[in-house]
mmCIF file of C-alpha atoms and ligand atoms in Angstrom:
data_model
loop_
_atom_site.group_PDB
_atom_site.id
_atom_site.type_symbol
_atom_site.label_atom_id
_atom_site.label_comp_id
_atom_site.label_asym_id
_atom_site.label_seq_id
_atom_site.Cartn_x
_atom_site.Cartn_y
_atom_site.Cartn_z
ATOM 1 C CA UNK A 1 5.816 -16.381 -2.489
ATOM 2 C CA UNK A 2 4.323 -13.045 -3.761
ATOM 3 C CA UNK A 3 4.380 -12.516 -7.874
ATOM 4 C CA UNK A 4 5.996 -15.982 -8.341
ATOM 5 C CA UNK A 5 3.814 -16.527 -11.483
ATOM 6 C CA UNK A 6 4.253 -12.968 -12.797
ATOM 7 C CA UNK A 7 7.990 -13.348 -12.450
ATOM 8 C CA UNK A 8 8.066 -16.816 -14.222
ATOM 9 C CA UNK A 9 5.966 -15.567 -17.268
ATOM 10 C CA UNK A 10 7.745 -12.473 -17.724
ATOM 11 C CA UNK A 11 11.256 -14.321 -17.575
ATOM 12 C CA UNK A 12 9.721 -16.684 -20.157
ATOM 13 C CA UNK A 13 9.021 -13.717 -22.388
ATOM 14 C CA UNK A 14 12.410 -11.936 -21.734
ATOM 15 C CA UNK A 15 14.459 -15.160 -22.106
ATOM 16 C CA UNK A 16 13.149 -15.336 -25.653
ATOM 17 C CA UNK A 17 14.112 -11.757 -26.418
ATOM 18 C CA UNK A 18 17.567 -11.705 -24.989
ATOM 19 C CA UNK A 19 18.949 -14.291 -27.371
ATOM 20 C CA UNK A 20 18.172 -12.177 -30.353
ATOM 21 C CA UNK A 21 20.364 -10.216 -31.963
ATOM 22 C CA UNK A 22 17.896 -8.103 -34.195
ATOM 23 C CA UNK A 23 14.309 -7.561 -33.043
ATOM 24 C CA UNK A 24 11.533 -6.891 -35.636
ATOM 25 C CA UNK A 25 8.080 -5.247 -34.836
ATOM 26 C CA UNK A 26 6.603 -8.929 -34.735
ATOM 27 C CA UNK A 27 8.839 -10.038 -32.038
ATOM 28 C CA UNK A 28 7.735 -6.706 -29.994
ATOM 29 C CA UNK A 29 4.111 -7.399 -30.795
ATOM 30 C CA UNK A 30 4.457 -11.016 -29.884
ATOM 31 C CA UNK A 31 6.154 -10.319 -26.686
ATOM 32 C CA UNK A 32 3.863 -7.624 -25.586
ATOM 33 C CA UNK A 33 1.005 -10.122 -25.830
ATOM 34 C CA UNK A 34 2.522 -12.160 -23.601
ATOM 35 C CA UNK A 35 3.323 -9.792 -21.164
ATOM 36 C CA UNK A 36 -0.206 -8.337 -21.365
ATOM 37 C CA UNK A 37 -1.701 -11.786 -20.343
ATOM 38 C CA UNK A 38 0.961 -12.329 -17.655
ATOM 39 C CA UNK A 39 -0.011 -9.177 -16.028
ATOM 40 C CA UNK A 40 -3.721 -9.996 -16.771
ATOM 41 C CA UNK A 41 -3.091 -13.348 -14.977
ATOM 42 C CA UNK A 42 -1.391 -11.590 -12.118
ATOM 43 C CA UNK A 43 -4.850 -9.382 -11.613
ATOM 44 C CA UNK A 44 -3.740 -6.481 -12.239
ATOM 45 C CA UNK A 45 -6.675 -3.864 -13.789
ATOM 46 C CA UNK A 46 -7.576 -4.383 -17.112
ATOM 47 C CA UNK A 47 -7.122 -0.446 -17.878
ATOM 48 C CA UNK A 48 -4.021 -0.416 -16.233
ATOM 49 C CA UNK A 49 -2.598 -3.298 -18.186
ATOM 50 C CA UNK A 50 -3.865 -1.628 -21.794
ATOM 51 C CA UNK A 51 -2.159 1.670 -20.770
ATOM 52 C CA UNK A 52 0.972 -0.155 -19.535
ATOM 53 C CA UNK A 53 1.051 -2.294 -22.546
ATOM 54 C CA UNK A 54 0.502 1.163 -24.588
ATOM 55 C CA UNK A 55 3.657 3.100 -23.037
ATOM 56 C CA UNK A 56 6.082 -0.155 -23.333
ATOM 57 C CA UNK A 57 5.150 -0.829 -26.972
ATOM 58 C CA UNK A 58 5.442 3.073 -28.111
ATOM 59 C CA UNK A 59 9.117 2.867 -26.419
ATOM 60 C CA UNK A 60 9.915 -0.891 -27.560
ATOM 61 C CA UNK A 61 9.325 0.216 -31.154
ATOM 62 C CA UNK A 62 11.569 3.385 -31.033
ATOM 63 C CA UNK A 63 14.907 3.329 -32.767
ATOM 64 C CA UNK A 64 16.837 3.149 -29.658
ATOM 65 C CA UNK A 65 15.544 -0.734 -29.445
ATOM 66 C CA UNK A 66 15.850 -1.518 -33.074
ATOM 67 C CA UNK A 67 19.318 -0.117 -33.381
ATOM 68 C CA UNK A 68 20.480 -1.654 -30.433
ATOM 69 C CA UNK A 69 22.999 -4.602 -30.191
ATOM 70 C CA UNK A 70 20.951 -5.842 -27.531
ATOM 71 C CA UNK A 71 17.496 -5.154 -28.206
ATOM 72 C CA UNK A 72 16.022 -7.779 -25.308
ATOM 73 C CA UNK A 73 17.956 -5.988 -22.859
ATOM 74 C CA UNK A 74 16.604 -2.801 -23.722
ATOM 75 C CA UNK A 75 13.218 -3.876 -23.931
ATOM 76 C CA UNK A 76 13.435 -5.247 -20.259
ATOM 77 C CA UNK A 77 14.892 -2.030 -19.111
ATOM 78 C CA UNK A 78 11.922 -0.085 -20.600
ATOM 79 C CA UNK A 79 9.388 -2.678 -18.785
ATOM 80 C CA UNK A 80 11.361 -2.303 -15.714
ATOM 81 C CA UNK A 81 11.503 1.577 -15.678
ATOM 82 C CA UNK A 82 7.470 1.386 -16.948
ATOM 83 C CA UNK A 83 6.603 -0.980 -13.874
ATOM 84 C CA UNK A 84 8.487 1.409 -11.533
ATOM 85 C CA UNK A 85 6.208 4.204 -12.800
ATOM 86 C CA UNK A 86 3.291 2.459 -12.434
ATOM 87 C CA UNK A 87 3.930 2.006 -8.854
ATOM 88 C CA UNK A 88 4.539 5.619 -8.233
ATOM 89 C CA UNK A 89 8.197 6.234 -9.348
ATOM 90 C CA UNK A 90 9.908 7.016 -6.235
ATOM 91 C CA UNK A 91 9.342 6.156 -2.403
ATOM 92 C CA UNK A 92 6.706 8.088 -0.928
ATOM 93 C CA UNK A 93 7.482 8.979 2.740
ATOM 94 C CA UNK A 94 5.148 9.627 5.574
ATOM 95 C CA UNK A 95 3.754 13.004 5.895
ATOM 96 C CA UNK A 96 5.025 14.816 8.996
ATOM 97 C CA UNK A 97 3.533 17.836 10.574
ATOM 98 C CA UNK A 98 6.006 20.699 11.564
ATOM 99 C CA UNK A 99 4.114 21.503 14.580
ATOM 100 C CA UNK A 100 3.746 17.878 16.320
ATOM 101 C CA UNK A 101 1.845 15.905 16.982
ATOM 102 C CA UNK A 102 1.819 14.170 13.549
ATOM 103 C CA UNK A 103 -1.647 12.472 13.370
ATOM 104 C CA UNK A 104 -1.785 9.456 11.382
ATOM 105 C CA UNK A 105 -5.491 7.929 10.608
ATOM 106 C CA UNK A 106 -5.428 3.977 9.705
ATOM 107 C CA UNK A 107 -8.416 2.878 8.229
ATOM 108 C CA UNK A 108 -9.355 -0.452 6.443
ATOM 109 C CA UNK A 109 -11.740 -3.345 6.268
ATOM 110 C CA UNK A 110 -11.882 -5.971 9.129
ATOM 111 C CA UNK A 111 -9.145 -8.201 8.968
ATOM 112 C CA UNK A 112 -6.794 -6.430 6.395
ATOM 113 C CA UNK A 113 -4.446 -6.124 9.159
ATOM 114 C CA UNK A 114 -5.051 -2.693 10.408
ATOM 115 C CA UNK A 115 -4.381 -3.139 13.886
ATOM 116 C CA UNK A 116 -1.088 -4.820 13.667
ATOM 117 C CA UNK A 117 0.117 -2.464 10.958
ATOM 118 C CA UNK A 118 -0.742 0.140 13.537
ATOM 119 C CA UNK A 119 1.405 -1.635 16.067
ATOM 120 C CA UNK A 120 4.300 -2.164 13.013
ATOM 121 C CA UNK A 121 4.024 1.667 12.180
ATOM 122 C CA UNK A 122 4.493 2.372 16.138
ATOM 123 C CA UNK A 123 7.632 0.379 16.080
ATOM 124 C CA UNK A 124 9.012 1.972 13.171
ATOM 125 C CA UNK A 125 8.571 5.475 14.427
ATOM 126 C CA UNK A 126 9.838 4.365 18.000
ATOM 127 C CA UNK A 127 13.093 2.951 16.182
ATOM 128 C CA UNK A 128 13.501 6.316 14.538
ATOM 129 C CA UNK A 129 13.585 8.013 18.115
ATOM 130 C CA UNK A 130 9.869 9.315 18.096
ATOM 131 C CA UNK A 131 7.422 8.946 21.001
ATOM 132 C CA UNK A 132 4.063 7.697 19.202
ATOM 133 C CA UNK A 133 0.732 7.411 21.269
ATOM 134 C CA UNK A 134 -1.742 4.973 19.925
ATOM 135 C CA UNK A 135 -5.525 5.644 20.132
ATOM 136 C CA UNK A 136 -7.856 2.610 20.497
ATOM 137 C CA UNK A 137 -10.704 3.617 18.195
ATOM 138 C CA UNK A 138 -12.255 0.657 17.149
ATOM 139 C CA UNK A 139 -14.641 -0.077 19.598
ATOM 140 C CA UNK A 140 -16.682 -2.502 17.380
ATOM 141 C CA UNK A 141 -14.468 -5.520 16.798
ATOM 142 C CA UNK A 142 -14.585 -7.677 19.894
ATOM 143 C CA UNK A 143 -10.962 -7.552 21.570
ATOM 144 C CA UNK A 144 -9.671 -5.044 18.985
ATOM 145 C CA UNK A 145 -8.952 -2.609 22.116
ATOM 146 C CA UNK A 146 -7.069 -5.380 24.120
ATOM 147 C CA UNK A 147 -5.124 -6.368 20.728
ATOM 148 C CA UNK A 148 -3.814 -2.722 20.408
ATOM 149 C CA UNK A 149 -3.039 -2.586 24.923
ATOM 150 C CA UNK A 150 -1.084 -5.904 24.059
ATOM 151 C CA UNK A 151 0.856 -4.504 20.980
ATOM 152 C CA UNK A 152 1.188 -1.155 23.015
ATOM 153 C CA UNK A 153 2.498 -3.356 26.177
ATOM 154 C CA UNK A 154 5.095 -5.333 24.102
ATOM 155 C CA UNK A 155 6.476 -2.138 22.316
ATOM 156 C CA UNK A 156 6.286 0.049 25.629
ATOM 157 C CA UNK A 157 4.409 2.657 23.346
ATOM 158 C CA UNK A 158 1.191 4.069 25.598
ATOM 159 C CA UNK A 159 -2.397 3.110 24.140
ATOM 160 C CA UNK A 160 -5.119 5.669 24.897
ATOM 161 C CA UNK A 161 -8.284 4.255 25.451
ATOM 162 C CA UNK A 162 -11.931 4.944 26.720
ATOM 163 C CA UNK A 163 -13.177 1.651 26.501
ATOM 164 C CA UNK A 164 -15.922 0.740 24.217
ATOM 165 C CA UNK A 165 -19.104 3.133 25.334
ATOM 166 C CA UNK A 166 -17.618 6.127 24.234
ATOM 167 C CA UNK A 167 -17.598 7.345 20.570
ATOM 168 C CA UNK A 168 -14.835 6.851 18.398
ATOM 169 C CA UNK A 169 -14.783 10.424 17.477
ATOM 170 C CA UNK A 170 -14.704 11.409 21.219
ATOM 171 C CA UNK A 171 -12.076 8.938 21.641
ATOM 172 C CA UNK A 172 -9.918 10.472 19.163
ATOM 173 C CA UNK A 173 -10.393 13.997 20.120
ATOM 174 C CA UNK A 174 -9.656 13.007 23.772
ATOM 175 C CA UNK A 175 -6.553 10.699 22.679
ATOM 176 C CA UNK A 176 -5.298 13.846 20.468
ATOM 177 C CA UNK A 177 -5.384 16.236 23.537
ATOM 178 C CA UNK A 178 -3.567 13.796 25.545
ATOM 179 C CA UNK A 179 -0.724 13.673 23.278
ATOM 180 C CA UNK A 180 -0.456 17.457 23.085
ATOM 181 C CA UNK A 181 -0.658 17.361 26.959
ATOM 182 C CA UNK A 182 2.196 14.682 27.271
ATOM 183 C CA UNK A 183 4.389 15.928 24.150
ATOM 184 C CA UNK A 184 3.954 12.930 21.756
ATOM 185 C CA UNK A 185 5.117 13.512 18.653
ATOM 186 C CA UNK A 186 3.139 10.949 16.493
ATOM 187 C CA UNK A 187 -0.582 9.850 17.164
ATOM 188 C CA UNK A 188 -1.648 6.709 15.424
ATOM 189 C CA UNK A 189 -5.579 6.408 15.537
ATOM 190 C CA UNK A 190 -6.646 2.844 14.793
ATOM 191 C CA UNK A 191 -10.380 2.846 13.651
ATOM 192 C CA UNK A 192 -13.168 0.722 13.060
ATOM 193 C CA UNK A 193 -12.901 -1.661 9.986
ATOM 194 C CA UNK A 194 -16.332 -3.607 8.917
ATOM 195 C CA UNK A 195 -16.644 -6.821 6.762
ATOM 196 C CA UNK A 196 -17.721 -4.605 3.797
ATOM 197 C CA UNK A 197 -18.025 -0.623 3.376
ATOM 198 C CA UNK A 198 -20.918 0.865 4.628
ATOM 199 C CA UNK A 199 -22.162 4.449 5.134
ATOM 200 C CA UNK A 200 -22.234 4.255 8.775
ATOM 201 C CA UNK A 201 -18.282 3.359 8.822
ATOM 202 C CA UNK A 202 -17.632 5.902 6.510
ATOM 203 C CA UNK A 203 -19.400 8.614 8.117
ATOM 204 C CA UNK A 204 -18.038 8.041 11.303
ATOM 205 C CA UNK A 205 -14.360 7.924 9.640
ATOM 206 C CA UNK A 206 -15.144 11.357 7.979
ATOM 207 C CA UNK A 207 -16.150 12.476 11.711
ATOM 208 C CA UNK A 208 -12.503 11.360 12.982
ATOM 209 C CA UNK A 209 -11.109 12.963 9.860
ATOM 210 C CA UNK A 210 -12.874 16.243 10.524
ATOM 211 C CA UNK A 211 -12.182 16.311 14.695
ATOM 212 C CA UNK A 212 -8.535 15.477 14.108
ATOM 213 C CA UNK A 213 -7.207 16.743 10.606
ATOM 214 C CA UNK A 214 -4.876 14.022 10.007
ATOM 215 C CA UNK A 215 -1.728 14.588 8.235
ATOM 216 C CA UNK A 216 -1.586 11.135 7.014
ATOM 217 C CA UNK A 217 -4.728 8.803 6.268
ATOM 218 C CA UNK A 218 -3.461 5.256 5.515
ATOM 219 C CA UNK A 219 -5.576 2.662 4.213
ATOM 220 C CA UNK A 220 -4.714 -0.763 5.052
ATOM 221 C CA UNK A 221 -5.471 -3.405 2.463
ATOM 222 C CA UNK A 222 -4.585 -6.996 2.122
ATOM 223 C CA UNK A 223 -2.763 -8.032 -0.998
ATOM 224 C CA UNK A 224 -4.386 -11.447 -1.118
ATOM 225 C CA UNK A 225 -7.609 -10.065 -2.313
ATOM 226 C CA UNK A 226 -6.218 -8.620 -5.266
ATOM 227 C CA UNK A 227 -8.705 -6.506 -7.236
ATOM 228 C CA UNK A 228 -10.955 -6.097 -4.423
ATOM 229 C CA UNK A 229 -8.266 -4.417 -2.621
ATOM 230 C CA UNK A 230 -7.957 -1.886 -5.510
ATOM 231 C CA UNK A 231 -11.711 -1.264 -5.488
ATOM 232 C CA UNK A 232 -11.511 -0.654 -1.665
ATOM 233 C CA UNK A 233 -8.848 1.557 -1.855
ATOM 234 C CA UNK A 234 -10.732 3.369 -4.733
ATOM 235 C CA UNK A 235 -14.020 4.055 -2.668
ATOM 236 C CA UNK A 236 -12.165 4.837 0.539
ATOM 237 C CA UNK A 237 -10.251 7.542 -1.509
ATOM 238 C CA UNK A 238 -13.308 8.905 -2.917
ATOM 239 C CA UNK A 239 -14.908 9.254 0.546
ATOM 240 C CA UNK A 240 -11.732 10.238 2.700
ATOM 241 C CA UNK A 241 -8.804 11.674 0.623
ATOM 242 C CA UNK A 242 -6.204 8.840 1.426
ATOM 243 C CA UNK A 243 -2.532 9.936 1.615
ATOM 244 C CA UNK A 244 -1.231 6.616 1.193
ATOM 245 C CA UNK A 245 -1.769 2.811 1.157
ATOM 246 C CA UNK A 246 -0.082 0.111 3.279
ATOM 247 C CA UNK A 247 -0.251 -3.302 1.410
ATOM 248 C CA UNK A 248 -0.184 -6.264 4.137
ATOM 249 C CA UNK A 249 0.198 -9.950 3.470
ATOM 250 C CA UNK A 250 2.866 -9.845 0.585
ATOM 251 C CA UNK A 251 4.634 -12.583 2.289
ATOM 252 C CA UNK A 252 1.653 -14.953 0.942
ATOM 253 C CA UNK A 253 1.585 -15.874 -2.433
ATOM 254 C CA UNK A 254 -0.523 -12.903 -3.850
ATOM 255 C CA UNK A 255 -0.394 -12.710 -7.680
ATOM 256 C CA UNK A 256 0.717 -9.107 -7.322
ATOM 257 C CA UNK A 257 -2.432 -7.216 -8.834
ATOM 258 C CA UNK A 258 -2.933 -5.021 -6.071
ATOM 259 C CA UNK A 259 0.587 -3.713 -5.782
ATOM 260 C CA UNK A 260 0.682 -2.836 -9.386
ATOM 261 C CA UNK A 261 -2.702 -1.311 -9.584
ATOM 262 C CA UNK A 262 -3.540 0.648 -6.921
ATOM 263 C CA UNK A 263 -1.506 3.916 -7.839
ATOM 264 C CA UNK A 264 -2.756 3.973 -11.169
ATOM 265 C CA UNK A 265 -6.352 3.241 -10.200
ATOM 266 C CA UNK A 266 -6.596 5.661 -7.135
ATOM 267 C CA UNK A 267 -3.875 7.908 -7.764
ATOM 268 C CA UNK A 268 -2.762 7.400 -4.291
ATOM 269 C CA UNK A 269 0.914 5.849 -3.541
ATOM 270 C CA UNK A 270 1.665 2.634 -1.370
ATOM 271 C CA UNK A 271 3.559 3.903 1.299
ATOM 272 C CA UNK A 272 4.572 0.583 3.116
ATOM 273 C CA UNK A 273 4.383 -2.996 2.685
ATOM 274 C CA UNK A 274 4.086 -5.753 5.319
ATOM 275 C CA UNK A 275 5.450 -9.023 4.712
ATOM 276 C CA UNK A 276 4.580 -10.815 7.889
ATOM 277 C CA UNK A 277 2.720 -10.966 11.225
ATOM 278 C CA UNK A 278 5.650 -10.194 13.506
ATOM 279 C CA UNK A 279 5.941 -6.353 14.341
ATOM 280 C CA UNK A 280 9.005 -5.842 12.499
ATOM 281 C CA UNK A 281 7.330 -7.100 9.051
ATOM 282 C CA UNK A 282 6.849 -3.471 7.768
ATOM 283 C CA UNK A 283 8.786 -1.933 5.544
ATOM 284 C CA UNK A 284 8.846 1.487 3.338
ATOM 285 C CA UNK A 285 7.498 0.974 -0.206
ATOM 286 C CA UNK A 286 10.191 1.340 -2.993
ATOM 287 C CA UNK A 287 8.636 1.181 -6.239
ATOM 288 C CA UNK A 288 11.956 0.373 -8.116
ATOM 289 C CA UNK A 289 13.051 -2.636 -5.796
ATOM 290 C CA UNK A 290 9.701 -3.803 -6.285
ATOM 291 C CA UNK A 291 9.775 -3.765 -9.912
ATOM 292 C CA UNK A 292 13.477 -5.374 -9.919
ATOM 293 C CA UNK A 293 11.906 -7.786 -7.556
ATOM 294 C CA UNK A 294 8.965 -8.571 -9.975
ATOM 295 C CA UNK A 295 11.248 -8.899 -12.724
ATOM 296 C CA UNK A 296 13.198 -11.636 -11.014
HETATM 297 P P1 GDP B 1 -7.819 -5.694 11.331
HETATM 298 O O1 GDP B 1 -9.257 -6.556 11.604
HETATM 299 O O2 GDP B 1 -7.719 -5.050 9.942
HETATM 300 O O3 GDP B 1 -7.229 -4.689 12.451
HETATM 301 O O4 GDP B 1 -6.602 -7.051 11.274
HETATM 302 P P2 GDP B 1 -5.736 -7.533 12.084
HETATM 303 O O5 GDP B 1 -4.661 -6.381 12.404
HETATM 304 O O6 GDP B 1 -6.143 -8.115 13.232
HETATM 305 O O7 GDP B 1 -4.895 -8.661 11.242
HETATM 306 C C1 GDP B 1 -5.600 -9.842 10.610
HETATM 307 C C2 GDP B 1 -4.959 -10.913 10.518
HETATM 308 O O8 GDP B 1 -3.846 -10.832 9.698
HETATM 309 C C3 GDP B 1 -3.826 -11.101 12.028
HETATM 310 O O9 GDP B 1 -3.902 -12.754 12.103
HETATM 311 C C4 GDP B 1 -2.486 -10.734 11.583
HETATM 312 O O10 GDP B 1 -1.642 -11.422 12.099
HETATM 313 C C5 GDP B 1 -2.711 -10.845 10.026
HETATM 314 N N1 GDP B 1 -1.592 -10.189 9.470
HETATM 315 C C6 GDP B 1 -1.455 -8.851 9.151
HETATM 316 N N2 GDP B 1 -0.666 -8.172 8.395
HETATM 317 C C7 GDP B 1 0.093 -9.365 7.913
HETATM 318 C C8 GDP B 1 0.836 -9.636 7.042
HETATM 319 O O11 GDP B 1 1.654 -8.756 6.465
HETATM 320 N N3 GDP B 1 1.306 -11.161 6.882
HETATM 321 C C9 GDP B 1 0.720 -12.229 7.309
HETATM 322 N N4 GDP B 1 0.892 -13.033 6.862
HETATM 323 N N5 GDP B 1 -0.340 -12.037 8.157
HETATM 324 C C10 GDP B 1 -0.679 -10.641 8.381
#
């Protein structure tokens, strides 16, 4: 399960503190050294760890802790709050256009889970009473269009496709028009992913962005890839102004680094997490719940 290593290590650190009636500066320093190592081992970005420890330490050495009868508990509470802040503080909801359709553009590297997330998001929106239209804009990966069509059939959500011989920009343009003509309130554009970020991919995504003016640009990243996921998010964000990140494969044994670093490194909030291959495995991301889960 995700974060298992991190949770166990943090529990060990806090277990030692919990038993103490009084806490010295040395106790705090020792504990923070261990928390620092635990976070680095969980593949959290180096600079993020440094800032985080700095903030926790500053608060933990304050009066509130040293004068408390349960100093261990106060420190755990500080760590919990700072972890929550690190992941964005409060839940970041999907943007919505007052004049429908709301346009959601999906981006990500191949294999991150972009197409399946498109289906999951469509299901979530449909459940909330909306009428999404999916646009099949990934014309390069063999079977990507078919995959989206199969998802659409399962969900009874229409999929707009012009095959793989028309440019994705044109597909997006015509798909958006179709959504307007048919009164869809949401449009989700599945775009091409490559194995690596390349200029051609970015150029195409920028053109789709210019053409459709999306309200939401969601980057799908694979949590299992740790710091790579964060680096991918940072590069996409520089070029495309992301509005949110979807972290997939949190059902695997990811160490947690991506979840804890993305917001701090890119400034871009995690909006959803995916915890499996099934269509209902997508959940809105709640920083405070994730922090509690990490602390175990
Ligand atoms: P794309 O190339 O980014 O469009 O990736 P796909 O949507 O085709 O997903 C790649 C693989 O990852 C598929 O086998 C998906 O079923 C799988 N996948 C996607 N999201 C998750 C997830 O949250 N958990 C797990 N375990 N597998 C996932």
